Amino acid sequence: MNNYIAQLNESQKEAVLHKDGPMIIIAGAGSGKTRVLTYRIAHLMQQGVDSFNILALTFTNKAAREMKKRIAEIVGQSEAKNLWMGTFHSVFARILRSESEKLGFPSNFTIYDTQDSVRLLSSIIQEMSLDKDKYKPKQVLGRISQYKNSLITVKAYYTNPELLEADRMSGRPKMGEIYKNYVDRCFKAGAMDFDDLLLRTNELLTRFPDVLGKYQDRFKYILVDEYQDTNHSQYLIVRALADRFENICVVGDDSQSIYAFRGANIQNILNFQRDYKEVSIFKLEQNYRSSQTIVNAANSVIENNQSKLDKTIWTQNDKGDMIKIMRTLSEGDEGRFVASAIFEDQMRHQLSNDQFAVLYRTNAQSRAIEDALRKKNIDYKIFGGLSFYQRKEIKDTLAYLRLILNPNDEEALKRVINYPARGIGDTTMNKLTVAANELNKSIFEVIENIDVVNLQLNTGTKNKLRDFVLLIKSFQAEAQTLNAFEIAELVLKKTKLVRDIEKDGTPEAISKVENVQELLNGIKDFIEVQKEKEEDDSLAVFLIDVALATDLDNDKDDKPRVSLMTIHLAKGLEFPHVFIVGMEENLFPSAMSMNTRSEVEEERRLFYVALTRAEKQVYLSYAQSRYRWGKLVDCEPSRFLEEIDEQFVQQIAPKQPQFKQNSFIDSDIFGETPPETVRFKKPIGVKRKEAPKPIKKASPVQGNFKRMHQVKMDIPEGPFATKLKVGNFVIHGKFGKGEVLAIEGNENDQKAEIKFENGEIKKLLLQFAKLKIVN
DNA sequence: GACGACGAGCTTTTT
DNA sequence: GCTCGTCGTC
C-alpha cells in the first residue's frame, strides 16, 4: 500500500507530494485527476494529517463515495472515516443543520427541491395577482437562483439600480417583491432551497466569526474537485474557509466547464492565481484514457474556443479506430442504429454491455434509444431523468415524513393535507393561506390555532383540520421512539396512502405501490449502512440525503448494462465505447444556447466532454428528422461535426435494406414523412454499387443536406462535390467567404482546401462543410 | 369538494 | 407526444 507513489507519472507525483500552500492542478480529460486527488489525500494522512482536518468537495455524491472508497483502500477504513467528503450542497447542509438556529432556522429545516420551489413561486405569483405568462414560475426561479448564487440578497437587489432596471426592461418590475415574498415564505416554512444551502452558509460564515473560526481551524486542508464548475457563492465559501491556512488545492479543467447555465463561473479557475500569492501550478496533460484519435479529435474541436487556459493534451495510447459518423432517418432509426452497432460490436469483439454508453444532450432523447435496445434485448440503465424521489407517490410519502420533522414546511403540507382525500379543499386552503400571510405564521400554526383565529369555516371543516393536526402530532410523538423505517411504515398504515393508490387498479398503480415499497426498503438500507459506519441514522439525515440525491444507485442486480445518460451526467465517467446521438443543429448545440459566442463555446466544451469519455471508439449519429414537441421536424447535422479534424472521422452508411421500399413500413416516420424526405433517400441506396457490407462509406450527397445547400436542390443527379472546382468562391456559415484552393480525396470522401477572408486556410470535408457557391 | 375532460406549454443541461 | 393545471359537472 505504500507503493502508491510509484504508480504516478512525474507531474502527478509532484502534485501529490507538494507540501502546504495554495495550489492548482489543471487536469486535462483522462489525465488521472481522481487518482491524484485520492493519492494526495491519502498521502496527507500518511504524513500525519488527521482525516478530521481534511475537507474534500466533489461535484457529485457518487464521485465522493468512490473517492472515499479508494482512499479507504490505501489508508484503511477506520482512518478514512472522519474524512469530510461530499458535494458542496451535502457538506454544507450538514454544517447548517448544526448551526441553523443561529440563522433563525430550525435544525430540522426542510430542503426544497426545484419542484417545491416552483410550486411555492406559483402560489406567490397567483396570490400577488400577477400575470402567469409574464412571470413564469420556472423562469422566476431561475432569476432568483442567479441572484442567490451571486450573493444578491433581497436588500442588495433593491439597492442595485442595474438589476432593477434589467427586470423592469424585461417586463418584470415585480421581481423584487416576488423575491422578497419567496425568501420570507421559505424562512417561515423553515425551508432552504438548493441555492440557500450555499447562500446561508455564506451568511453563517460572515455573520458569525466564531463559527467561521471553528471551521477554519477544523478544515486545515481543503481540496476542491471540478473547480471550473463552482459558482460565486461556492467560491466565497472556499475562500473564507481556506483563509487561515491557505492549504487549498483546487483541481479542474477549464475545457470541461459545462455548468455556466446554473451560475458556474469559469473565472474562478482562470483567476485562481490572482487570488492567492505564490500559487503552485501543476498541469496534468498526459491522457491515459483515450486513443490518440479520440484525444486529437477532441483537441481539434476545443481549438475552436477562444477563451481557455494554455494546455495540450496528449497520449501515448494506440492510434485507435476512426470516429464514425452515422446519418439516420429519424430518431427511431437512430435508436436502431445504436442497438445494432452495439450488437455487432459485441459479436465481433466479445464485449459486455457495460462497455457501452449512449450520451445525449437532453433527457427526452432517451426514449427512442430505450425502445431500440429493448427490442434487441440489450440490458440498459438510465441515469438521471425523473429521479425516483421525484415520483408523485414518493414525494407524497416523503411529505408526511417532512411534516413530522418540520410541520411548518408549507409545500409538504399543501401536498398531503388533502391526500388521501379528507375533505379539505381549495377554498379552505385559500382562507388558511391568506390568514397565514396576514398573521405571519405558517399554515400549520394557523390550523393549530383554528379556534382562536376567526376564519369563516364551518364546524365540519374545522374538525377535519383539527384531525389532521392531531394526526401529524401523533406521528411526531411516535417518532421519539421509532426509527425512520418504523415511522414511515406507521405513516403509510395510518394515512392509508397505499390503499388510496391501489384502488385505482391500473398497472401504473401497481408499480406505484412497488415504488413506495422500494422507498421503505431504501430507508431500511439507509439505517443499516449508517449504523455500520457509525453515523447518524435519523430520519432528518435521511431526508437531507434524499433531497440532494441525484444518481439513483440501482446497481441492485449486477447484470452488465449499457449506460444511458445526458452528457452532463457523464462528466467524470469513462467508457470503452461511446455513442453520442442527436448531433444536430438546435439540439446539440441546443437551440437555447446559440445566441452568443460564450453559449456556443459552452456547448462545444460539452461536446469535448462527451468525446473524451471514450476510451476506444466514438460513434456520432444524427437524424434527418425528429419528433420535437410532437411534431416531425427536419434536422441539419451539427456544426460540431465539421469542427472535428477530418483526418479522424469516417462517415459510415446505413445497411442497404433500410432503403428498400418495404422497410418504411416499420419506420417511425411512415405515413408522416413529407414526400421530399422520401425522395431524397432513394438515390443514395440506388446509387451504391458495392455489395452491402455492415459498414461502408456513403456517397457525399445525402438527403438531409437539402436545406443547408439550396444549391444542391437543382442537381439531384450528381454529387455536389463534383460541381465545386478549384477557383470557386464559396460562402461558409462560420468562416465567411473563401476561395477553393484545392480539392482532394475520392468521390466518397472529398475535402476542399479553402482560403477564407480572414486569411485562414481550412480543409473541410464536403459532406459537412456548409458551403454555398457564389460564382 | 371530487372527478374527469381538455388544452397549454413544453425540452437544455443539475445540486 | 407527454404532463400538468384549469375548468365544468356531479
XYZ file of C-alpha atoms in Angstrom, chain A residues 24-590:
567
model
C -3.977 24.464 -8.620
C -3.977 21.327 -10.670
C -5.010 21.845 -14.249
C -6.059 18.357 -15.161
C -6.930 17.530 -18.723
C -9.560 14.956 -19.542
C -8.460 11.441 -18.668
C -5.224 12.587 -17.080
C -5.641 10.695 -13.827
C -7.161 13.516 -11.870
C -9.115 11.330 -9.494
C -6.042 9.265 -8.855
C -4.036 12.368 -7.978
C -6.740 13.638 -5.660
C -7.180 10.372 -3.819
C -3.464 9.778 -3.505
C -2.912 13.299 -2.347
C -5.468 12.909 0.402
C -4.084 9.512 1.368
C -0.592 10.954 1.324
C -1.583 13.841 3.589
C -2.952 11.337 6.051
C 0.166 9.225 5.917
C 2.160 12.360 6.617
C 0.248 12.637 9.859
C -2.594 14.970 8.947
C -5.698 13.938 10.856
C -8.506 12.984 8.480
C -10.734 15.110 10.695
C -8.902 18.160 9.352
C -9.444 17.436 5.679
C -12.374 18.693 3.648
C -12.794 17.443 0.105
C -15.532 18.904 -2.039
C -16.643 16.985 -5.072
C -19.168 17.635 -7.741
C -21.405 14.619 -7.251
C -22.190 12.342 -4.359
C -21.109 9.433 -6.450
C -17.644 10.901 -7.001
C -17.336 11.440 -3.258
C -18.353 7.905 -2.459
C -15.922 6.390 -4.931
C -13.047 8.545 -3.853
C -13.651 7.768 -0.226
C -13.669 4.085 -1.020
C -10.365 4.312 -2.830
C -8.794 6.288 -0.008
C -10.021 3.720 2.483
C -8.305 1.062 0.413
C -4.998 2.854 0.900
C -5.176 4.078 4.466
C -7.748 1.744 5.946
C -11.440 2.099 6.664
C -11.154 3.469 10.185
C -8.624 6.117 9.174
C -10.786 7.373 6.353
C -13.919 7.523 8.433
C -13.560 11.065 9.683
C -12.753 12.446 6.304
C -15.284 15.045 5.328
C -16.036 14.490 1.700
C -19.078 15.299 -0.368
C -20.729 17.824 -2.617
C -20.884 21.454 -1.596
C -24.580 21.051 -1.039
C -24.470 17.981 1.145
C -21.463 19.055 3.205
C -22.903 22.456 3.984
C -26.394 21.107 4.524
C -24.912 19.084 7.356
C -22.986 22.008 8.758
C -26.090 24.163 8.558
C -28.064 21.510 10.376
C -25.937 22.021 13.439
C -25.719 25.790 13.122
C -29.060 26.756 11.581
C -30.605 28.071 14.757
C -28.165 30.964 14.672
C -29.822 31.949 11.420
C -33.320 31.510 12.767
C -33.927 28.184 11.067
C -34.904 25.003 12.879
C -32.213 22.351 12.895
C -34.645 20.087 11.109
C -35.090 22.564 8.313
C -36.518 21.231 5.077
C -34.642 21.302 1.808
C -36.933 22.399 -1.002
C -36.190 20.739 -4.287
C -36.830 22.514 -7.571
C -40.389 21.301 -7.716
C -41.158 22.642 -4.251
C -39.623 25.991 -5.161
C -41.579 26.254 -8.378
C -44.833 25.414 -6.642
C -44.216 27.973 -3.949
C -43.430 30.609 -6.564
C -46.589 29.705 -8.465
C -48.709 30.344 -5.416
C -46.898 33.575 -4.617
C -47.378 34.826 -8.161
C -51.014 33.877 -8.004
C -51.529 35.489 -4.604
C -49.983 38.678 -5.953
C -52.429 38.508 -8.898
C -49.620 38.738 -11.401
C -49.741 37.565 -14.992
C -48.555 33.970 -15.083
C -47.291 34.393 -18.634
C -45.066 37.322 -17.757
C -43.916 35.729 -14.553
C -43.333 32.129 -15.450
C -42.544 30.377 -12.190
C -39.665 28.400 -13.634
C -38.062 31.468 -15.139
C -38.605 33.462 -11.988
C -36.905 30.725 -10.023
C -34.002 30.803 -12.461
C -33.668 34.519 -11.929
C -33.806 34.216 -8.160
C -31.251 31.449 -8.380
C -28.944 33.803 -10.253
C -29.322 36.432 -7.548
C -28.610 33.971 -4.791
C -25.603 32.475 -6.496
C -24.179 35.941 -6.871
C -24.972 36.657 -3.228
C -27.510 39.296 -4.089
C -29.936 39.310 -1.190
C -33.332 40.979 -1.380
C -31.834 44.073 0.205
C -28.919 44.096 -2.188
C -31.330 43.662 -5.051
C -33.259 46.788 -4.149
C -30.099 48.860 -3.885
C -28.826 47.711 -7.253
C -30.191 50.034 -9.920
C -28.903 47.874 -12.753
C -30.799 44.808 -11.626
C -33.961 46.786 -11.019
C -33.647 48.289 -14.452
C -32.923 44.951 -16.106
C -36.005 43.350 -14.608
C -38.133 46.342 -15.448
C -36.897 46.270 -19.027
C -37.718 42.609 -19.355
C -41.264 43.344 -18.279
C -40.939 42.019 -14.748
C -40.989 45.038 -12.458
C -42.321 42.979 -9.562
C -39.328 40.661 -9.401
C -38.054 42.224 -6.220
C -41.366 41.794 -4.489
C -41.649 38.183 -5.584
C -38.090 37.572 -4.450
C -38.846 39.055 -1.062
C -42.029 37.051 -0.625
C -40.288 33.884 -1.695
C -37.478 34.340 0.792
C -39.938 35.204 3.568
C -42.110 32.214 2.854
C -39.142 29.848 2.790
C -37.963 31.278 6.073
C -41.383 30.928 7.647
C -41.614 27.366 6.395
C -38.206 26.575 7.832
C -37.062 25.638 4.370
C -33.967 26.227 2.288
C -33.761 25.716 -1.429
C -30.640 24.403 -3.150
C -29.131 27.844 -3.524
C -29.885 28.712 0.085
C -27.630 25.901 1.232
C -24.746 27.920 -0.176
C -26.114 31.390 0.434
C -26.982 30.694 4.061
C -23.594 29.101 4.588
C -22.046 32.326 3.416
C -24.330 34.220 5.739
C -23.332 31.974 8.609
C -19.620 32.390 7.978
C -19.891 36.139 7.542
C -22.166 36.969 10.420
C -20.594 34.663 12.972
C -16.817 34.994 13.056
C -16.579 32.386 15.793
C -18.311 29.844 13.598
C -16.032 30.751 10.724
C -13.033 30.370 13.016
C -14.221 26.987 14.161
C -14.450 25.588 10.659
C -11.292 27.338 9.501
C -9.451 25.543 12.278
C -11.089 22.288 11.548
C -10.521 22.261 7.790
C -6.784 22.721 7.672
C -6.649 21.125 4.249
C -9.278 21.851 1.644
C -9.476 20.183 -1.733
C -11.977 21.139 -4.403
C -12.652 18.967 -7.396
C -14.203 20.283 -10.640
C -13.284 23.789 -9.594
C -14.196 25.133 -13.033
C -17.836 24.473 -12.219
C -18.050 26.362 -8.956
C -20.268 29.418 -8.778
C -19.591 32.651 -6.970
C -21.320 31.530 -3.812
C -19.242 28.363 -3.640
C -16.134 30.321 -4.433
C -16.675 32.614 -1.472
C -17.243 29.721 0.905
C -13.993 28.119 -0.158
C -12.111 31.374 0.119
C -13.452 32.051 3.586
C -12.679 28.599 4.918
C -9.216 28.460 3.410
C -8.299 31.912 4.600
C -6.430 30.853 7.709
C -4.160 28.097 6.451
C -4.353 28.593 2.721
C -3.851 24.904 2.239
C -6.190 24.991 -0.638
C -5.876 22.640 -3.552
C -8.208 23.078 -6.483
C -8.459 20.716 -9.396
C -10.144 21.393 -12.648
C -10.140 21.738 -16.371
C -11.476 24.888 -17.944
C -12.224 22.931 -21.095
C -14.746 20.905 -19.184
C -16.708 23.751 -17.669
C -20.304 22.970 -18.569
C -22.396 24.496 -15.830
C -22.412 28.187 -16.643
C -26.182 27.908 -17.014
C -26.501 27.398 -13.326
C -24.068 30.103 -12.379
C -20.740 28.322 -12.624
C -18.102 30.934 -13.137
C -15.192 29.850 -15.246
C -13.292 32.897 -13.990
C -12.916 31.158 -10.631
C -10.391 28.799 -12.115
C -8.895 31.268 -14.564
C -8.267 33.760 -11.748
C -7.113 31.385 -9.041
C -3.547 32.541 -9.455
C -4.603 36.086 -8.738
C -6.467 35.170 -5.567
C -3.528 33.747 -3.692
C 0.104 34.661 -3.506
C 2.613 32.040 -4.543
C 0.298 29.579 -6.142
C 1.901 26.349 -7.224
C 0.620 25.232 -10.589
C 0.560 21.668 -11.809
C -0.532 20.579 -15.210
C -1.606 17.066 -15.999
C -1.550 16.802 -19.737
C -0.982 13.164 -20.481
C -4.194 11.345 -21.207
C -4.357 7.709 -20.147
C -7.920 7.089 -21.112
C -8.454 7.537 -24.806
C -6.934 6.535 -28.107
C -4.797 9.039 -29.981
C -7.557 9.517 -32.478
C -10.029 10.500 -29.801
C -7.613 12.782 -27.956
C -6.582 14.571 -31.122
C -10.114 14.837 -32.436
C -11.239 16.341 -29.141
C -8.323 18.779 -29.246
C -9.281 19.834 -32.746
C -12.787 20.590 -31.550
C -11.846 22.613 -28.477
C -9.380 24.566 -30.625
C -12.438 26.458 -31.862
C -12.950 28.044 -28.476
C -11.318 31.380 -27.790
C -11.220 31.539 -24.028
C -9.198 28.794 -22.461
C -6.092 28.075 -20.456
C -2.990 27.020 -22.258
C -2.529 23.305 -22.192
C -2.047 20.442 -24.591
C -3.467 17.031 -24.000
C -1.503 14.176 -25.486
C -1.400 10.445 -25.141
C 0.887 7.505 -25.667
C -2.025 5.218 -26.298
C -2.593 3.495 -29.634
C -3.939 5.393 -32.545
C -7.202 3.509 -32.346
C -10.188 3.464 -34.652
C -11.561 6.387 -36.557
C -14.514 8.266 -35.135
C -17.532 7.052 -37.027
C -20.315 9.328 -38.131
C -23.707 7.928 -38.930
C -26.613 9.617 -40.650
C -30.004 8.208 -39.808
C -33.521 8.927 -40.969
C -35.301 9.506 -37.724
C -34.855 9.179 -34.012
C -36.257 5.654 -34.231
C -33.764 4.835 -36.944
C -31.009 6.324 -34.836
C -32.032 4.130 -31.939
C -31.950 1.062 -34.146
C -28.517 2.040 -35.417
C -27.186 2.299 -31.886
C -28.731 -1.003 -30.893
C -27.407 -2.925 -33.878
C -23.969 -1.328 -33.677
C -23.742 -2.400 -30.046
C -24.955 -5.849 -31.017
C -22.418 -6.196 -33.829
C -19.513 -4.883 -31.756
C -20.400 -7.348 -29.073
C -20.464 -10.226 -31.532
C -17.210 -9.227 -33.146
C -15.206 -8.416 -30.041
C -16.881 -10.307 -27.234
C -17.824 -7.188 -25.339
C -20.249 -6.893 -22.489
C -22.998 -4.317 -22.197
C -21.245 -2.226 -19.593
C -18.544 -1.326 -22.106
C -21.030 0.931 -23.893
C -22.561 4.258 -23.118
C -25.058 6.295 -25.068
C -24.834 10.011 -24.401
C -27.348 12.641 -25.389
C -27.944 16.337 -24.921
C -31.455 16.166 -23.486
C -33.195 13.576 -21.386
C -36.083 13.401 -23.818
C -33.835 11.666 -26.337
C -33.514 8.555 -24.233
C -36.896 7.167 -25.195
C -36.034 6.200 -28.774
C -32.775 4.604 -27.660
C -34.536 2.674 -24.931
C -37.134 1.315 -27.336
C -34.489 0.076 -29.727
C -32.366 -1.520 -27.019
C -35.368 -3.225 -25.542
C -36.306 -4.695 -28.913
C -32.837 -6.151 -29.261
C -32.910 -7.442 -25.697
C -29.913 -5.380 -24.671
C -29.943 -4.543 -20.962
C -29.512 -0.886 -20.176
C -29.811 1.525 -17.321
C -30.842 5.127 -17.428
C -29.234 7.739 -15.252
C -30.998 10.937 -14.391
C -34.289 11.976 -15.865
C -37.145 11.851 -13.447
C -35.468 10.657 -10.329
C -37.050 8.064 -8.130
C -37.517 10.598 -5.378
C -39.460 12.913 -7.636
C -42.264 10.498 -8.411
C -45.559 11.622 -7.018
C -46.162 8.663 -4.731
C -42.671 9.001 -3.287
C -42.905 12.747 -2.806
C -46.256 12.298 -1.096
C -44.860 9.771 1.326
C -41.806 11.914 1.948
C -44.019 14.933 2.511
C -45.524 13.259 5.577
C -42.062 12.495 6.864
C -41.010 16.076 6.242
C -44.024 17.369 8.131
C -43.164 15.249 11.136
C -39.774 16.918 11.403
C -40.910 20.344 10.350
C -44.670 20.994 10.415
C -44.119 24.493 9.067
C -42.968 23.027 5.758
C -45.613 24.670 3.600
C -45.055 22.702 0.416
C -45.171 19.373 2.198
C -48.342 20.403 3.993
C -50.100 21.541 0.845
C -49.172 18.282 -0.790
C -50.739 15.976 1.748
C -53.276 17.933 3.748
C -55.883 16.606 1.371
C -54.163 13.485 0.167
C -55.517 10.921 0.664
C -58.694 12.986 0.418
C -60.028 14.158 3.735
C -62.325 16.930 2.637
C -60.019 19.905 2.879
C -60.286 21.662 -0.449
C -59.094 24.743 -2.282
C -61.498 27.140 -0.628
C -60.331 26.195 2.826
C -56.703 26.268 1.781
C -57.073 29.741 0.296
C -58.548 31.050 3.523
C -55.746 29.458 5.505
C -53.076 30.871 3.202
C -54.470 34.383 3.441
C -54.635 34.131 7.214
C -51.112 32.732 7.404
C -49.769 35.618 5.338
C -51.601 38.188 7.428
C -50.574 36.759 10.751
C -47.062 35.985 9.557
C -47.478 32.406 10.692
C -47.151 29.120 8.900
C -50.302 27.383 7.729
C -49.782 24.644 10.290
C -49.633 27.212 13.080
C -52.827 28.791 11.822
C -54.575 25.431 11.896
C -53.249 24.749 15.379
C -54.975 27.936 16.456
C -58.056 27.427 14.352
C -60.352 28.131 17.312
C -58.666 31.435 18.081
C -58.293 32.722 14.563
C -61.608 33.863 13.222
C -61.883 32.244 9.824
C -65.221 31.680 8.224
C -65.064 27.923 8.290
C -67.879 25.614 9.212
C -67.576 23.178 12.087
C -67.107 20.160 9.857
C -64.122 21.700 8.127
C -62.634 22.808 11.422
C -62.894 19.272 12.744
C -61.168 17.902 9.686
C -58.362 20.385 10.149
C -58.031 19.520 13.821
C -57.870 15.843 12.935
C -55.056 16.494 10.500
C -53.009 18.373 13.071
C -53.625 15.605 15.581
C -52.509 13.016 13.062
C -49.218 14.785 12.435
C -48.692 15.367 16.142
C -49.297 11.717 16.907
C -46.613 10.847 14.345
C -44.270 13.307 15.995
C -44.842 11.661 19.355
C -44.191 8.218 17.911
C -41.069 9.486 16.172
C -39.489 9.974 19.597
C -39.106 6.230 19.963
C -39.404 4.757 16.483
C -36.651 4.761 13.908
C -37.025 6.197 10.427
C -38.194 2.937 8.909
C -40.794 2.249 11.570
C -42.195 5.733 11.422
C -42.523 5.553 7.643
C -44.377 2.268 7.964
C -46.680 3.790 10.543
C -47.405 6.793 8.345
C -48.360 4.597 5.411
C -50.610 2.481 7.603
C -52.377 5.353 9.341
C -52.874 7.547 6.282
C -53.997 4.638 4.096
C -51.897 6.173 1.374
C -51.050 2.851 -0.225
C -54.668 1.798 -0.208
C -55.542 5.019 -1.996
C -53.049 4.268 -4.737
C -54.185 0.662 -5.014
C -57.840 1.432 -5.520
C -57.009 2.655 -8.997
C -56.378 -0.925 -10.034
C -54.351 0.116 -13.074
C -50.925 -1.345 -13.905
C -49.426 2.040 -13.087
C -50.956 1.878 -9.646
C -49.258 -1.437 -9.025
C -45.908 -0.025 -9.997
C -46.537 2.957 -7.733
C -47.173 0.691 -4.805
C -43.943 -1.090 -5.623
C -42.157 2.226 -5.636
C -43.429 3.054 -2.174
C -42.277 -0.372 -1.039
C -38.925 0.394 -2.618
C -38.746 3.602 -0.631
C -39.293 1.662 2.571
C -36.523 -0.711 1.603
C -34.348 2.298 0.895
C -34.954 3.655 4.374
C -34.109 0.277 5.856
C -30.889 0.125 3.850
C -30.035 3.626 4.913
C -30.384 2.764 8.581
C -28.207 -0.300 8.212
C -25.485 1.480 6.283
C -25.398 4.407 8.688
C -25.224 2.060 11.673
C -22.371 0.218 10.069
C -20.490 3.450 9.503
C -21.425 4.622 12.986
C -23.109 7.649 11.528
C -26.366 9.410 12.263
C -29.258 7.249 11.079
C -32.035 9.679 11.944
C -34.932 10.493 9.675
C -33.565 14.014 9.358
C -30.322 12.838 7.793
C -32.212 10.500 5.515
C -34.300 13.405 4.244
C -31.192 15.504 3.574
C -29.675 12.657 1.591
C -32.855 12.207 -0.349
C -33.230 15.882 -1.129
C -29.714 16.031 -2.533
C -29.703 12.613 -4.152
C -29.127 12.571 -7.860
C -27.801 9.299 -9.110
C -30.083 6.572 -8.014
C -27.770 3.682 -7.412
C -29.934 0.964 -8.759
C -26.928 -1.280 -9.086
C -29.099 -3.793 -7.301
C -28.564 -6.546 -9.820
C -25.063 -6.923 -11.120
C -26.030 -7.536 -14.721
C -23.809 -5.536 -17.026
C -25.866 -2.865 -18.694
C -25.454 -0.218 -21.353
C -25.433 3.205 -19.709
C -27.765 5.905 -20.985
C -27.324 9.431 -19.720
C -27.013 13.087 -20.593
C -23.544 14.369 -21.337
C -23.707 16.482 -18.196
C -24.149 13.412 -16.082
C -21.326 11.617 -17.888
C -18.739 14.086 -16.705
C -16.046 12.292 -14.763
C -17.004 8.886 -16.162
C -15.358 6.786 -18.847
C -16.473 4.005 -21.180
C -14.670 1.976 -23.838
C -17.320 2.624 -26.491
C -19.349 5.789 -26.588
C -22.284 6.779 -28.782
C -23.096 10.449 -28.957
C -26.531 10.738 -30.509
C -28.553 13.662 -31.779
C -25.627 15.500 -33.373
C -27.910 18.106 -34.890
C -28.191 21.849 -35.016
C -30.728 23.140 -32.484
C -30.315 20.027 -30.428
C -26.561 19.969 -29.950
C -25.751 22.808 -29.849
C -29.058 23.426 -28.208
